[in-house]
Tab-separated table of C-alpha atoms in Angstrom:
chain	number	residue	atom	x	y	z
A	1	UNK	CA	12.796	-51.731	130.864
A	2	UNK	CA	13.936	-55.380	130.825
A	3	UNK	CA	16.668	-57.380	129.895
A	4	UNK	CA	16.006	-57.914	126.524
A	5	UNK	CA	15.177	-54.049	125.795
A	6	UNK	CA	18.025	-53.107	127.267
A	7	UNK	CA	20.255	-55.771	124.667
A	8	UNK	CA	18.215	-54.307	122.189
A	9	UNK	CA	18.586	-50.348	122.976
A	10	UNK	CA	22.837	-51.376	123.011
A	11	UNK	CA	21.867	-53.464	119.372
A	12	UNK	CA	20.365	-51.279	117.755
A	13	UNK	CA	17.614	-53.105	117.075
A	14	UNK	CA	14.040	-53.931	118.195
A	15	UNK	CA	13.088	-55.944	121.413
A	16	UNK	CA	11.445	-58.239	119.323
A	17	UNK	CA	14.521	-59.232	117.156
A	18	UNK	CA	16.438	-59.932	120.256
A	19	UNK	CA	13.437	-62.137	121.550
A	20	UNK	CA	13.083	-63.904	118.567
A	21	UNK	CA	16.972	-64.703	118.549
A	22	UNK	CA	16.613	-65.871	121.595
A	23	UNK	CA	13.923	-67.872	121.379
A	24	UNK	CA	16.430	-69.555	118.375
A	25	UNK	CA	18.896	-70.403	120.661
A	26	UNK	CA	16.894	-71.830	122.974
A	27	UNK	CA	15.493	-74.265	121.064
A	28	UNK	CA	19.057	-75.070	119.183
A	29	UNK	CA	20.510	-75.736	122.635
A	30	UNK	CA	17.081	-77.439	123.966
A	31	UNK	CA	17.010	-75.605	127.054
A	32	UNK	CA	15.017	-72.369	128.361
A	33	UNK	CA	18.338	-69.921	129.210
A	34	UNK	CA	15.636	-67.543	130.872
A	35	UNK	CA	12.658	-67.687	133.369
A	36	UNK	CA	10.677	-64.778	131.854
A	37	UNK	CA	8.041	-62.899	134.285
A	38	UNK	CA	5.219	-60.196	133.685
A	39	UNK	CA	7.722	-57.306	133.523
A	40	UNK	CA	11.299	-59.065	133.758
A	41	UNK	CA	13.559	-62.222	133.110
A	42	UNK	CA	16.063	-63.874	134.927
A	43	UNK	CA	18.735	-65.989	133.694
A	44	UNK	CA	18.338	-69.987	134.715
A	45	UNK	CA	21.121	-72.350	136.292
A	46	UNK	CA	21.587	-73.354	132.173
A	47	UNK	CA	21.438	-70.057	131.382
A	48	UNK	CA	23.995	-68.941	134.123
A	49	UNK	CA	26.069	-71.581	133.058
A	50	UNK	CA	26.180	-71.004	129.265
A	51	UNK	CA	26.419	-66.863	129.946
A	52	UNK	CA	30.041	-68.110	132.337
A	53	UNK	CA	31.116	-69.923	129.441
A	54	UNK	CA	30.370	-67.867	126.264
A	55	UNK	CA	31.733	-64.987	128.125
A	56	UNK	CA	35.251	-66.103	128.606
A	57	UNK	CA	34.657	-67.312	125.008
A	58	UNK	CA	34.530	-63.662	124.073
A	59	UNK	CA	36.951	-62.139	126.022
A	60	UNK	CA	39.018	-64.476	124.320
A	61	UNK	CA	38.336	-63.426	121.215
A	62	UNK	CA	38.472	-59.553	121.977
A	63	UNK	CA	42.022	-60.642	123.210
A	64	UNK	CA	43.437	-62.269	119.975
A	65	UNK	CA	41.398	-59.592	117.887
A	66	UNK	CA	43.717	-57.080	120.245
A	67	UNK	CA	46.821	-58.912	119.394
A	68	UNK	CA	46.484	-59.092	115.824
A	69	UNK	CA	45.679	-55.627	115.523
A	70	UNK	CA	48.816	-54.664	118.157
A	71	UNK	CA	50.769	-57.326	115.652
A	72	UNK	CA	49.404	-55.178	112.687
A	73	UNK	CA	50.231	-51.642	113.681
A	74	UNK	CA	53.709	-52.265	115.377
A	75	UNK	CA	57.054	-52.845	114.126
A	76	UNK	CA	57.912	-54.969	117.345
A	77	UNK	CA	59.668	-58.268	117.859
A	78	UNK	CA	59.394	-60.008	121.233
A	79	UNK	CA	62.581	-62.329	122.135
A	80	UNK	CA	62.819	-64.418	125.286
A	81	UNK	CA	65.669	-66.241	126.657
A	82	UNK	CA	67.580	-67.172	129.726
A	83	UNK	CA	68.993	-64.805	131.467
A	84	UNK	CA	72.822	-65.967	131.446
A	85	UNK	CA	71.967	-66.532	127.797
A	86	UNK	CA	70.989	-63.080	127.287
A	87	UNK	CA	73.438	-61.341	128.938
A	88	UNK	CA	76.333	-63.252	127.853
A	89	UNK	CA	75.504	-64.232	124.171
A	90	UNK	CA	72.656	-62.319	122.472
A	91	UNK	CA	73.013	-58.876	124.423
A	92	UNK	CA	76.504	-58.337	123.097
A	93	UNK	CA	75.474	-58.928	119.639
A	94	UNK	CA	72.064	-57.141	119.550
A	95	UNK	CA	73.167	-54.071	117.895
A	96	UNK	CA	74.380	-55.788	115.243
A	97	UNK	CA	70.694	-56.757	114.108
A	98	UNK	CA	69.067	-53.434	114.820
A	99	UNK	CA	71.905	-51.523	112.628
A	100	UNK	CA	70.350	-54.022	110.164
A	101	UNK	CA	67.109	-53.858	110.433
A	102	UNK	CA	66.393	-50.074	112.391
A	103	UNK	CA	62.919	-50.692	111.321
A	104	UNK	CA	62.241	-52.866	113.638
A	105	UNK	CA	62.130	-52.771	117.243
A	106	UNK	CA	63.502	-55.546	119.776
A	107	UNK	CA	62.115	-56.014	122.799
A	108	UNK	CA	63.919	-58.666	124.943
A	109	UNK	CA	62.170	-60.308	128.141
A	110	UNK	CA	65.029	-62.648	130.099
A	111	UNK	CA	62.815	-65.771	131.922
A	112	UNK	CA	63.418	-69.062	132.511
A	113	UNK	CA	59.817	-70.669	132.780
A	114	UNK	CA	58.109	-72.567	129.607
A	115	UNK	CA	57.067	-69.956	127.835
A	116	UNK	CA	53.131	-68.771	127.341
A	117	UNK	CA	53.417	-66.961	123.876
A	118	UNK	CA	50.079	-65.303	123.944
A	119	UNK	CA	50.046	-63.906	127.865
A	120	UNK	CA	53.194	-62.675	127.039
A	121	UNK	CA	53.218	-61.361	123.905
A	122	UNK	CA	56.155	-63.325	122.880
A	123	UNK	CA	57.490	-63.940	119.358
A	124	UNK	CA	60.294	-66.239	119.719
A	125	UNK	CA	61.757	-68.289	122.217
A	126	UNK	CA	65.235	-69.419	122.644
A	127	UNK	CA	65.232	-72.279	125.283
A	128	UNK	CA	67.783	-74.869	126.219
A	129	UNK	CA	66.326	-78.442	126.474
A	130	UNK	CA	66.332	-81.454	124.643
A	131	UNK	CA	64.394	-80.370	121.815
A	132	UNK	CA	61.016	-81.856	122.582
A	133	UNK	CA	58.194	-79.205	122.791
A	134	UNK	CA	54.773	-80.125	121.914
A	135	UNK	CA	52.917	-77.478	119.909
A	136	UNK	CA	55.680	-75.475	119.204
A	137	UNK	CA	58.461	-75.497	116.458
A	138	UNK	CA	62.069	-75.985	117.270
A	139	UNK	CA	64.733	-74.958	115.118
A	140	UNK	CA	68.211	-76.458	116.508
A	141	UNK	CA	70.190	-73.656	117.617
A	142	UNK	CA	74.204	-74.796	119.154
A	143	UNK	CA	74.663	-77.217	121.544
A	144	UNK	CA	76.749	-76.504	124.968
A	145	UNK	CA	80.486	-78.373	125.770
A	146	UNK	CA	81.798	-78.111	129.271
A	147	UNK	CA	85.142	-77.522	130.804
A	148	UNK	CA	86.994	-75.858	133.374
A	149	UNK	CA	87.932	-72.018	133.075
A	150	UNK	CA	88.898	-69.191	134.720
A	151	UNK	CA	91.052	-65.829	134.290
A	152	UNK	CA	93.506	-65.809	131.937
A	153	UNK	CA	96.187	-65.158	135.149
A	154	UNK	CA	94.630	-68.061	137.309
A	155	UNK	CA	95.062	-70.076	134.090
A	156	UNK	CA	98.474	-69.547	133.731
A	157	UNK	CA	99.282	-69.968	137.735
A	158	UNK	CA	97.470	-73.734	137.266
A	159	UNK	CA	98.581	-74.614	134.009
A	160	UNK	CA	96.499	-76.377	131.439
A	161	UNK	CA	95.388	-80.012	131.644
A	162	UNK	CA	96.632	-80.091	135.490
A	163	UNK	CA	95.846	-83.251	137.824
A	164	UNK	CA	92.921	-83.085	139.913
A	165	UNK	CA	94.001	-82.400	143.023
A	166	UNK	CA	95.204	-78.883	141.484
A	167	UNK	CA	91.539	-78.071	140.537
A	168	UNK	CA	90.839	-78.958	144.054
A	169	UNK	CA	92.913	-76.559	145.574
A	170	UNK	CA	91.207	-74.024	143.824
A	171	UNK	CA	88.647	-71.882	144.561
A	172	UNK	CA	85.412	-73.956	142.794
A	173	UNK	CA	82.736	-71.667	141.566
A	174	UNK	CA	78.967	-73.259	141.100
A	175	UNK	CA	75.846	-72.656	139.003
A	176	UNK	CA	72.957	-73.492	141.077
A	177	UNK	CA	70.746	-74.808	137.830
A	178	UNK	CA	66.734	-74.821	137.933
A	179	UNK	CA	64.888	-77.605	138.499
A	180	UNK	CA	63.738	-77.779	135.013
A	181	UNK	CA	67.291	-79.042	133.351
A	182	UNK	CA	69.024	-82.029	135.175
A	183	UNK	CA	71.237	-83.673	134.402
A	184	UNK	CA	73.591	-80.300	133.246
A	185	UNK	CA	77.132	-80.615	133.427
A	186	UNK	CA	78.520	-79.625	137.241
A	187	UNK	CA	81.706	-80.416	138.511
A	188	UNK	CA	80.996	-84.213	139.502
A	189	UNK	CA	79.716	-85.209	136.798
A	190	UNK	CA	82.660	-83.285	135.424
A	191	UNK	CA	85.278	-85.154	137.763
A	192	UNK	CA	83.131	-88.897	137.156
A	193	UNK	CA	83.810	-88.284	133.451
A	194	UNK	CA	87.608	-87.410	134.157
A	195	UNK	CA	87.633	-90.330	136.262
A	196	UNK	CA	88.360	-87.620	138.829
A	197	UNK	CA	85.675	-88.261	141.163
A	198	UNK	CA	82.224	-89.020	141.482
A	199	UNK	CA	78.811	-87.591	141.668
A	200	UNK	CA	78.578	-88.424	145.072
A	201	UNK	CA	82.115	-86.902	146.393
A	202	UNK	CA	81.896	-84.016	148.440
A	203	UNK	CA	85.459	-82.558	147.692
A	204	UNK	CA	84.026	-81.273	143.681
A	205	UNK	CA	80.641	-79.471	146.097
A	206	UNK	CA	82.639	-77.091	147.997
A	207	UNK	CA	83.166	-73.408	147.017
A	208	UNK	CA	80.978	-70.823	145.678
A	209	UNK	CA	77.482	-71.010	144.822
A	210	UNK	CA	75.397	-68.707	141.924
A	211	UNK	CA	71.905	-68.307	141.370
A	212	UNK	CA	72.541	-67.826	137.008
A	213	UNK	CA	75.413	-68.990	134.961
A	214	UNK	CA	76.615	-65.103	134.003
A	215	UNK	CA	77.296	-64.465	137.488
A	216	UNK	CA	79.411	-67.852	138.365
A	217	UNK	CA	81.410	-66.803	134.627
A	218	UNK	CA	81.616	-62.530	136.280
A	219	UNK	CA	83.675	-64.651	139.709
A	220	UNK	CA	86.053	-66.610	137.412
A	221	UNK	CA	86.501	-63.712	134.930
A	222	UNK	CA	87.572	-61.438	138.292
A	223	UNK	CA	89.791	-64.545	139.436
A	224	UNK	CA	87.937	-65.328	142.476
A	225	UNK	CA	87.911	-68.865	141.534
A	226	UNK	CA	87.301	-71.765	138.699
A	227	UNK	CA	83.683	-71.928	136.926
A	228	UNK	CA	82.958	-75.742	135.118
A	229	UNK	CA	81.724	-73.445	132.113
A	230	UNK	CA	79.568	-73.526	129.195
A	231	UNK	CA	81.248	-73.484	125.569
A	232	UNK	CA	77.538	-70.962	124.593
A	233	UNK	CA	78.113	-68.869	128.006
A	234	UNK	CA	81.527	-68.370	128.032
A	235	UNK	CA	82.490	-68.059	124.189
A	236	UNK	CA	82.671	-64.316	123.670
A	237	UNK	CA	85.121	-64.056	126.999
A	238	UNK	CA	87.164	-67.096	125.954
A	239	UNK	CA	87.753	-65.163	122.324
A	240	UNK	CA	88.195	-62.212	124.130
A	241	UNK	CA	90.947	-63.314	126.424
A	242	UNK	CA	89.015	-62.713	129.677
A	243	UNK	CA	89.049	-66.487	130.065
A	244	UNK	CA	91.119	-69.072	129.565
A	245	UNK	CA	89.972	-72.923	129.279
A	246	UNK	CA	92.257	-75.646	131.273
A	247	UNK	CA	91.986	-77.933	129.053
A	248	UNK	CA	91.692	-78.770	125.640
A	249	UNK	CA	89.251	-81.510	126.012
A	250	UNK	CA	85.319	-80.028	125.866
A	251	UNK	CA	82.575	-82.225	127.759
A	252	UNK	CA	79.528	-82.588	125.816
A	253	UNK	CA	76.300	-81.617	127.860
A	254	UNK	CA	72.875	-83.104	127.671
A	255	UNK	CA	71.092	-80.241	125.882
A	256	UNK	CA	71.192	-77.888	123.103
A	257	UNK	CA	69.246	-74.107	122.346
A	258	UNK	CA	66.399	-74.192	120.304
A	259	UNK	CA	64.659	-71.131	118.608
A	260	UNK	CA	60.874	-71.326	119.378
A	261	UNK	CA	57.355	-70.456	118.316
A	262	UNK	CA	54.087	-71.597	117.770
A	263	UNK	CA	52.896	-74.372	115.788
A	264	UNK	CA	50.207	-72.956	114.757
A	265	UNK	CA	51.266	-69.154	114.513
A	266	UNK	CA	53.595	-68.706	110.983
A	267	UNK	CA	56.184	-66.220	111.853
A	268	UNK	CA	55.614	-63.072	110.336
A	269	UNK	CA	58.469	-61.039	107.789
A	270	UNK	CA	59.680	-59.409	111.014
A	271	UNK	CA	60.212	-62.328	113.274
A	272	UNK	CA	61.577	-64.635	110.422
A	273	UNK	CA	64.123	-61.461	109.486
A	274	UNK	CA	65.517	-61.519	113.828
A	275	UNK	CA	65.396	-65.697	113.131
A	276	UNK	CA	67.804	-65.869	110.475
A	277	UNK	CA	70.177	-63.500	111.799
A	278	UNK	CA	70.335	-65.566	114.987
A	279	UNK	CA	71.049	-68.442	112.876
A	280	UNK	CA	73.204	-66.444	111.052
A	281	UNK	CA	75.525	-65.346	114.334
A	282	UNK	CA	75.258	-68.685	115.941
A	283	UNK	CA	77.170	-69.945	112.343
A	284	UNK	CA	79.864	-67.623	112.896
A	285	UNK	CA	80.374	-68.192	117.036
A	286	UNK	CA	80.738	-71.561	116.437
A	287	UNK	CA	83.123	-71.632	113.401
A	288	UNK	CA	85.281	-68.910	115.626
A	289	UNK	CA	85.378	-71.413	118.641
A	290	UNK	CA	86.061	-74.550	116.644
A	291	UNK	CA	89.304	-72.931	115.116
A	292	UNK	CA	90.438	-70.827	118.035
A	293	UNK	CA	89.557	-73.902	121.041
A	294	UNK	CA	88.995	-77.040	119.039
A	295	UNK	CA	85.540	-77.080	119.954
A	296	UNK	CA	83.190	-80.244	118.455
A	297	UNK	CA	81.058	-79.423	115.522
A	298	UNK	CA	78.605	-81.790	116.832
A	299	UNK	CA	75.104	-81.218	115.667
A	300	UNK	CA	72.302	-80.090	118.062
């Protein structure tokens, strides 16, 4: 039994049909795709070449077919986002949204990279960045001010709005930010602003070092030092007392959060319902932290 009888026997059809479709082809694409012998046929170098490609054409397709039938029979919602911006804004409101909606499920995946929305099954996006992402759509989210924090009983021992060289006696706590956003607000670019310092000056670099934002904000909240903190990270501890800014004058930074998804993907009733209610709760953070720290309504 050949090639073509055994395509046939899996076809359900004759050997003949799959010959003569065959034969078709070949003479679309101007090419013989098979040397054929007395009682076999192999595949040519064009042949070997188009099989390669079509191939990965079709397990392509078997994988979107996969996900819009997984889209179709689940109730699921993937989120990504940072993980600082996870754990120390979205996490603590989560509930919220599934006391909502209990019909449909959350699943959260905390990553930095770009996002790949089909490989990982991924909804939405929340990303911080300057708002340019080509063939996706960005919905402006909150933008992030700076300033110096730290726990409400360090606050009080330094005081608010203190000279520089009282920061500098402190205990300076870092964020070690990924490659992927320069240019983020740090403590000499803080200082340079405040006419304090500049990028270059090795007394705002010494101090404590953290691999993610909600770990550098866990130090200051514990008093082991001051974090240069973000008005998105730190918001929920600043209401709730566990921090305390030092000043009353917020530091704009560079970027903003964006919600994310792809251009040519329409969220479905699901995903639009979990994108308005982030909307929804960013509204009411940021109304809170304008009245209770003065913080700029600036737009995103």
């Amino acid at each position: 039994m050949n090639g073509f009888s055994r395509a046939a026997e899996e076809l359900c059809v004759t050997p003949g049909a799959v010959g003569h479709q065959i034969k078709a082809l070949e003479a679309w694409l101007g090419v013989n795709l098979f040397e054929r012998g007395a009682r076999s046929v192999e595949l040519t170098e064009s042949g070997r070449r188009y099989c390669g490609e079509v191939t990965a054409v079709l397990e392509r397709l078997e994988s979107c077919s996969d996900e819009v039938r997984r889209m179709a029979q689940t109730n699921e919602i993937t989120l990504t986002a940072m993980p600082s911006f996870v754990t120390r804004w979205l996490m603590p409101r989560l509930g919220n949204f599934q006391a909502r909606h209990p019909d449909i499920e959350v699943r959260v995946l905390a990553s930095v990279p770009p996002v790949d929305f089909a490989r990982d099954r991924v909804d939405l996006a929340i990303r911080l960045g300057s708002g340019s992402y080509p063939g996706l759509v960005a919905r402006s989210l909150m933008p992030e001010h700076y300033m110096p924090m730290a726990s409400a009983a360090l606050a009080r021992r330094l005081g608010r709005a203190g000279p520089a060289d009282r920061l500098l006696a402190s205990n300076l706590l870092h964020d070690e930010y990924e490659v992927r956003i320069p240019d983020q607000i740090d403590w000499p670019r803080w200082a340079r602003a405040q006419r304090a310092g500049s990028t270059t000056d090795a007394r705002w670099r010494r101090g404590m070092r953290f691999s993610h934002s909600y770990l550098t904000l866990d130090a200051a909240g514990a008093g082991q030092g001051v974090a240069m903190a973000s008005s998105v990270l730190a918001g929920r501890a600043l209401l709730a007392g566990v921090l305390a800014p030092l000043s009353d004058a917020w530091l704009a930074g560079p970027y903003a959060y964006h919600l994310l998804w792809p251009a040519d993907r329409p969220l479905n009733a699901r995903a639009e319902r979990l994108a308005s209610w982030i909307e929804d709760e960013v509204s009411v953070f940021l109304g809170d932290m304008k009245r209770r720290f003065k913080l700029p309504q600036t737009p995103a």
